[in-house]
Coordinates of N, CA and C in Angstrom, one line a residue:
M1 N -2.7 21.0 -8.3 CA -3.8 20.0 -8.5 C -4.5 19.5 -7.3
S2 N -5.7 19.6 -7.3 CA -6.3 18.9 -6.1 C -6.2 17.5 -5.8
E3 N -6.5 17.0 -4.7 CA -6.6 15.6 -4.4 C -7.4 14.8 -5.4
S4 N -8.5 15.4 -5.4 CA -9.8 14.8 -6.2 C -9.3 14.7 -7.6
R5 N -8.8 15.7 -8.2 CA -8.4 15.9 -9.5 C -7.3 14.7 -9.8
A6 N -6.3 14.7 -9.0 CA -5.3 13.8 -9.0 C -5.8 12.2 -9.2
V7 N -6.6 11.9 -8.2 CA -7.1 10.6 -8.0 C -8.0 10.1 -9.2
T8 N -8.7 11.3 -9.7 CA -9.5 11.0 -10.8 C -8.7 10.8 -12.2
E9 N -7.5 11.5 -12.3 CA -6.6 11.1 -13.3 C -6.0 9.8 -13.2
K10 N -5.7 9.5 -12.1 CA -5.1 8.1 -11.9 C -6.1 7.1 -12.2
L11 N -7.3 7.2 -11.9 CA -8.4 6.3 -12.2 C -8.6 6.2 -13.9
R12 N -8.6 7.4 -14.4 CA -8.6 7.5 -16.0 C -7.5 6.6 -16.5
A13 N -6.4 6.7 -16.2 CA -5.0 6.2 -16.6 C -5.3 4.7 -16.4
E14 N -5.8 4.2 -15.2 CA -6.1 2.7 -15.0 C -7.1 2.3 -16.0
L15 N -8.2 2.9 -16.0 CA -9.3 2.7 -17.0 C -8.6 2.3 -18.4
H16 N -7.8 3.3 -18.8 CA -7.3 3.3 -20.1 C -6.3 2.0 -20.3
G17 N -5.7 1.8 -19.2 CA -4.8 0.5 -19.4 C -5.6 -0.8 -19.4
L18 N -6.9 -0.8 -18.9 CA -7.7 -1.9 -19.1 C -8.6 -2.0 -20.3
G19 N -8.2 -1.0 -21.3 CA -9.0 -0.9 -22.5 C -10.2 -0.1 -22.6
V20 N -10.5 0.7 -21.6 CA -11.7 1.7 -21.6 C -11.1 3.0 -21.9
T21 N -11.1 3.3 -23.2 CA -10.3 4.4 -23.7 C -11.4 5.6 -24.1
T22 N -12.6 5.4 -23.8 CA -13.7 6.3 -24.2 C -14.1 7.2 -22.8
S23 N -13.5 6.8 -21.8 CA -13.9 7.8 -20.5 C -13.4 9.2 -20.8
Y24 N -14.1 10.0 -20.1 CA -13.8 11.4 -20.1 C -14.3 12.1 -18.8
E25 N -13.5 13.2 -18.5 CA -13.8 14.1 -17.3 C -14.9 15.0 -17.6
I26 N -15.9 15.2 -16.9 CA -17.0 16.0 -17.4 C -16.9 17.4 -16.9
G27 N -15.9 17.9 -16.4 CA -15.6 19.3 -16.3 C -15.7 19.6 -14.8
D28 N -15.7 18.8 -13.7 CA -15.7 19.3 -12.3 C -14.5 18.8 -11.7
G29 N -13.7 18.0 -12.4 CA -12.4 17.5 -11.9 C -12.5 16.2 -11.0
V30 N -13.8 15.9 -10.7 CA -13.9 14.6 -9.8 C -14.8 13.6 -10.6
T31 N -15.3 13.8 -11.8 CA -16.4 12.9 -12.3 C -15.9 12.4 -13.8
L32 N -15.9 11.0 -13.8 CA -15.6 10.5 -15.3 C -16.8 9.8 -15.8
S33 N -17.2 10.2 -16.9 CA -18.2 9.3 -17.6 C -17.4 8.3 -18.5
V34 N -17.9 7.1 -18.2 CA -17.4 5.9 -18.8 C -18.1 5.4 -20.0
W35 N -19.3 5.6 -19.8 CA -20.3 5.1 -20.7 C -21.5 5.7 -20.6
I36 N -22.5 5.9 -21.4 CA -23.7 6.7 -21.0 C -24.5 6.0 -20.1
G37 N -24.7 6.6 -18.9 CA -25.3 6.0 -17.6 C -24.2 5.5 -16.7
L38 N -22.9 5.4 -17.0 CA -22.2 4.8 -16.2 C -21.0 5.9 -15.8
V39 N -21.2 6.7 -14.5 CA -20.4 7.8 -14.2 C -19.6 7.5 -12.9
V40 N -18.3 7.6 -12.8 CA -17.7 7.6 -11.5 C -17.1 8.9 -11.0
R41 N -17.3 9.1 -9.8 CA -17.0 10.1 -9.1 C -16.2 9.8 -7.8
Y42 N -15.2 10.6 -7.4 CA -14.2 10.5 -6.2 C -15.0 11.5 -5.1
R43 N -15.3 11.1 -4.1 CA -15.8 11.9 -3.1 C -15.7 11.3 -1.6
D44 N -15.4 12.1 -0.9 CA -15.1 11.7 0.7 C -14.1 10.5 0.7
G45 N -13.0 10.4 -0.1 CA -12.1 9.4 0.0 C -12.5 8.1 -0.6
F46 N -13.7 8.0 -1.4 CA -14.1 6.9 -1.9 C -14.5 7.1 -3.4
Y47 N -14.4 6.1 -4.2 CA -14.8 6.2 -5.4 C -16.2 5.6 -5.6
R48 N -17.2 6.4 -6.2 CA -18.6 6.0 -6.2 C -19.0 6.1 -7.7
W49 N -19.9 5.2 -8.0 CA -20.4 5.2 -9.4 C -21.8 5.1 -9.6
R50 N -22.4 5.7 -10.5 CA -23.9 5.2 -10.9 C -24.0 4.6 -12.0
E51 N -24.9 3.5 -12.1 CA -25.3 2.8 -13.6 C -26.5 3.2 -13.6
G52 N -27.1 4.2 -14.4 CA -28.3 4.6 -14.6 C -28.9 5.0 -13.1
P53 N -29.9 4.3 -12.5 CA -30.5 4.8 -11.3 C -29.9 4.0 -10.2
V54 N -28.9 3.4 -10.4 CA -28.3 2.5 -9.2 C -27.0 3.1 -8.9
K55 N -26.8 3.3 -7.5 CA -25.5 3.9 -7.0 C -24.7 2.7 -6.4
R56 N -23.4 2.9 -6.7 CA -22.5 1.8 -6.2 C -21.3 2.5 -5.5
R57 N -20.4 1.9 -4.7 CA -19.4 2.5 -4.1 C -18.4 1.4 -4.0
H58 N -17.0 1.8 -4.4 CA -15.9 1.0 -4.3 C -15.2 1.2 -2.9
L59 N -15.2 0.1 -2.2 CA -14.8 0.3 -0.7 C -13.5 0.6 -0.5
G60 N -12.5 0.5 -1.5 CA -11.2 1.2 -1.3 C -11.0 2.4 -1.9
T61 N -9.9 3.0 -1.7 CA -9.4 4.3 -2.2 C -8.4 4.0 -3.5
D62 N -8.2 2.8 -3.8 CA -7.4 2.6 -4.8 C -7.8 2.6 -6.3
P63 N -7.3 3.3 -7.1 CA -7.8 3.5 -8.5 C -7.7 2.2 -9.2
A64 N -6.8 1.7 -8.9 CA -6.6 0.2 -9.9 C -7.7 -0.7 -9.5
G65 N -8.0 -0.9 -8.3 CA -9.4 -1.7 -7.9 C -10.6 -1.2 -8.4
C66 N -10.7 0.0 -8.4 CA -12.0 0.5 -8.9 C -12.1 0.5 -10.2
A67 N -11.0 0.8 -11.0 CA -11.0 0.7 -12.3 C -11.3 -0.7 -12.8
L68 N -10.7 -1.8 -12.2 CA -11.0 -3.1 -12.6 C -12.6 -3.5 -12.5
R69 N -13.2 -2.9 -11.4 CA -14.6 -3.1 -11.3 C -15.5 -2.4 -12.3
V70 N -15.0 -1.3 -12.5 CA -15.8 -0.3 -13.4 C -15.7 -0.8 -14.8
A71 N -14.4 -1.3 -15.4 CA -14.2 -1.7 -16.6 C -14.9 -2.9 -16.9
R72 N -14.9 -4.0 -15.9 CA -15.8 -5.1 -15.8 C -17.2 -4.9 -16.0
R73 N -17.7 -3.9 -15.3 CA -19.2 -3.6 -15.3 C -19.6 -2.9 -16.6
S74 N -18.8 -2.1 -17.1 CA -18.9 -1.5 -18.4 C -19.0 -2.4 -19.4
K75 N -18.2 -3.5 -19.6 CA -18.3 -4.5 -20.5 C -19.7 -5.3 -20.4
E76 N -20.1 -5.6 -19.1 CA -21.2 -6.3 -19.0 C -22.4 -5.5 -19.4
L77 N -22.4 -4.3 -19.1 CA -23.6 -3.3 -19.5 C -23.8 -3.2 -21.0
Q78 N -22.6 -3.2 -21.7 CA -22.5 -2.9 -23.1 C -22.9 -4.3 -23.9
A79 N -22.7 -5.4 -23.2 CA -23.0 -6.7 -23.6 C -24.5 -7.1 -23.5
D80 N -25.0 -6.5 -22.4 CA -26.4 -6.9 -22.1 C -27.1 -5.5 -21.7
I81 N -27.3 -4.6 -22.5 CA -27.8 -3.3 -22.4 C -29.1 -3.4 -21.6
P82 N -29.0 -2.6 -20.5 CA -30.3 -2.7 -19.6 C -31.3 -1.6 -20.1
S83 N -32.6 -2.0 -19.6 CA -33.7 -1.3 -20.0 C -33.7 0.3 -19.8
W84 N -32.9 0.8 -18.7 CA -33.0 2.0 -18.5 C -32.0 2.8 -19.5
W85 N -31.1 2.1 -20.3 CA -30.1 2.7 -21.1 C -31.0 3.3 -22.1
E86 N -31.7 2.8 -22.8 CA -32.3 3.3 -24.0 C -33.0 4.6 -23.7
E87 N -33.8 4.8 -22.7 CA -34.4 6.0 -22.4 C -33.4 7.1 -22.0
L88 N -32.5 6.7 -21.2 CA -31.4 7.8 -21.0 C -30.6 8.2 -22.2
V89 N -30.4 7.4 -23.1 CA -29.7 7.7 -24.4 C -30.7 8.7 -25.1
R90 N -32.0 8.4 -25.2 CA -32.9 9.5 -25.8 C -33.0 10.8 -25.1
D91 N -32.9 10.6 -23.8 CA -33.0 12.0 -23.1 C -31.7 12.8 -23.4
S92 N -30.4 12.0 -23.4 CA -29.1 12.7 -23.4 C -28.8 13.1 -24.6
R93 N -29.3 12.5 -25.9 CA -28.8 12.7 -27.3 C -30.2 13.3 -27.9
G94 N -31.4 13.2 -27.4 CA -32.4 13.6 -28.2 C -33.0 12.5 -29.0
R95 N -34.4 12.5 -29.2 CA -35.1 11.3 -29.9 C -34.5 11.0 -31.3
P96 N -34.0 12.0 -32.2 CA -33.5 11.6 -33.4 C -32.3 10.8 -33.5
A97 N -31.6 10.5 -32.3 CA -30.5 9.7 -32.3 C -30.8 8.2 -32.5
G98 N -32.1 8.0 -32.3 CA -32.4 6.6 -32.6 C -31.8 5.3 -31.7
D99 N -31.3 4.5 -32.8 CA -30.7 3.3 -32.3 C -29.1 3.5 -32.3
Y100 N -28.7 4.6 -32.4 CA -27.2 4.7 -32.5 C -26.6 4.8 -31.1
P101 N -25.8 3.8 -30.7 CA -25.2 3.7 -29.3 C -24.1 4.8 -29.4

Protein backbone atom coordinates (compact mmCIF):
# COMPACT_ATOMS: atom_id res chain seq x y z
CA MET A 1 0.00 0.00 0.00
CA SER A 2 1.40 3.40 -0.98
CA GLU A 3 1.90 6.17 1.57
CA SER A 4 -0.80 8.27 -0.10
CA ARG A 5 -3.34 5.44 0.01
CA ALA A 6 -2.49 4.73 3.66
CA VAL A 7 -2.97 8.35 4.78
CA THR A 8 -6.18 8.57 2.76
CA GLU A 9 -7.50 5.50 4.58
CA LYS A 10 -6.52 7.05 7.93
CA LEU A 11 -8.38 10.23 6.99
CA ARG A 12 -11.45 8.23 6.01
CA ALA A 13 -11.37 6.37 9.33
CA GLU A 14 -11.08 9.67 11.22
CA LEU A 15 -13.99 11.16 9.26
CA HIS A 16 -16.07 8.07 10.00
CA GLY A 17 -15.28 8.47 13.69
CA LEU A 18 -16.58 12.05 13.50
CA GLY A 19 -19.85 10.91 11.95
CA VAL A 20 -19.04 11.54 8.28
CA THR A 21 -19.99 8.08 7.05
CA THR A 22 -20.76 8.93 3.43
CA SER A 23 -17.21 9.67 2.27
CA TYR A 24 -15.80 7.39 -0.39
CA GLU A 25 -12.55 6.99 -2.28
CA ILE A 26 -13.02 7.94 -5.92
CA GLY A 27 -10.65 5.41 -7.45
CA ASP A 28 -7.21 7.00 -7.52
CA GLY A 29 -6.22 6.04 -3.96
CA VAL A 30 -5.58 9.61 -2.84
CA THR A 31 -8.95 11.37 -3.17
CA LEU A 32 -12.04 11.18 -0.97
CA SER A 33 -15.40 12.63 -1.88
CA VAL A 34 -17.01 13.80 1.35
CA TRP A 35 -20.08 15.49 -0.14
CA ILE A 36 -20.88 16.71 -3.64
CA GLY A 37 -18.43 19.53 -4.17
CA LEU A 38 -16.30 18.74 -1.08
CA VAL A 39 -13.35 16.60 -2.11
CA VAL A 40 -10.15 15.90 -0.13
CA ARG A 41 -6.86 14.83 -1.70
CA TYR A 42 -3.49 13.97 -0.16
CA ARG A 43 -0.62 15.37 -2.20
CA ASP A 44 2.93 16.52 -1.53
CA GLY A 45 2.61 15.68 2.17
CA PHE A 46 -0.49 17.80 2.75
CA TYR A 47 -4.22 17.30 2.73
CA ARG A 48 -5.91 19.64 0.28
CA TRP A 49 -9.59 20.00 -0.39
CA ARG A 50 -11.93 21.76 -2.72
CA GLU A 51 -15.33 23.06 -1.87
CA GLY A 52 -16.80 23.86 -5.22
CA PRO A 53 -14.50 26.42 -6.84
CA VAL A 54 -12.49 27.14 -3.65
CA LYS A 55 -9.24 25.32 -2.83
CA ARG A 56 -8.16 24.79 0.78
CA ARG A 57 -5.14 23.20 2.46
CA HIS A 58 -4.70 21.69 5.89
CA LEU A 59 -1.32 22.90 7.12
CA GLY A 60 -0.54 19.65 8.94
CA THR A 61 -0.08 16.11 7.80
CA ASP A 62 -2.24 14.67 10.59
CA PRO A 63 -5.42 12.93 9.46
CA ALA A 64 -7.23 13.71 12.74
CA GLY A 65 -6.76 17.47 12.38
CA CYS A 66 -7.77 17.48 8.74
CA ALA A 67 -10.79 15.24 9.42
CA LEU A 68 -11.98 17.62 12.13
CA ARG A 69 -11.79 20.63 9.82
CA VAL A 70 -13.37 18.82 6.87
CA ALA A 71 -16.17 17.33 9.00
CA ARG A 72 -16.94 20.76 10.45
CA ARG A 73 -16.95 22.35 6.99
CA SER A 74 -19.14 19.57 5.61
CA LYS A 75 -21.75 20.26 8.31
CA GLU A 76 -21.58 24.00 7.62
CA LEU A 77 -22.02 23.52 3.88
CA GLN A 78 -24.96 21.16 4.35
CA ALA A 79 -26.63 23.53 6.82
CA ASP A 80 -26.26 26.54 4.53
CA ILE A 81 -26.01 25.18 0.99
CA PRO A 82 -23.86 27.49 -1.15
CA SER A 83 -25.02 28.84 -4.50
CA TRP A 84 -22.43 26.85 -6.46
CA TRP A 85 -23.75 23.55 -5.06
CA GLU A 86 -27.02 23.41 -6.97
CA GLU A 87 -25.34 23.90 -10.36
CA LEU A 88 -22.71 21.31 -9.49
CA VAL A 89 -25.40 18.80 -8.52
CA ARG A 90 -27.23 19.36 -11.79
CA ASP A 91 -24.01 18.88 -13.74
CA SER A 92 -23.02 15.79 -11.72
CA ARG A 93 -26.40 14.07 -11.57
CA GLY A 94 -28.17 15.52 -14.55
CA ARG A 95 -31.08 17.91 -14.71
CA PRO A 96 -33.77 15.30 -13.86
CA ALA A 97 -32.34 14.89 -10.32
CA GLY A 98 -33.95 18.22 -9.47
CA ASP A 99 -34.01 19.10 -5.79
CA TYR A 100 -32.91 15.71 -4.49
CA PRO A 101 -29.75 16.19 -2.36
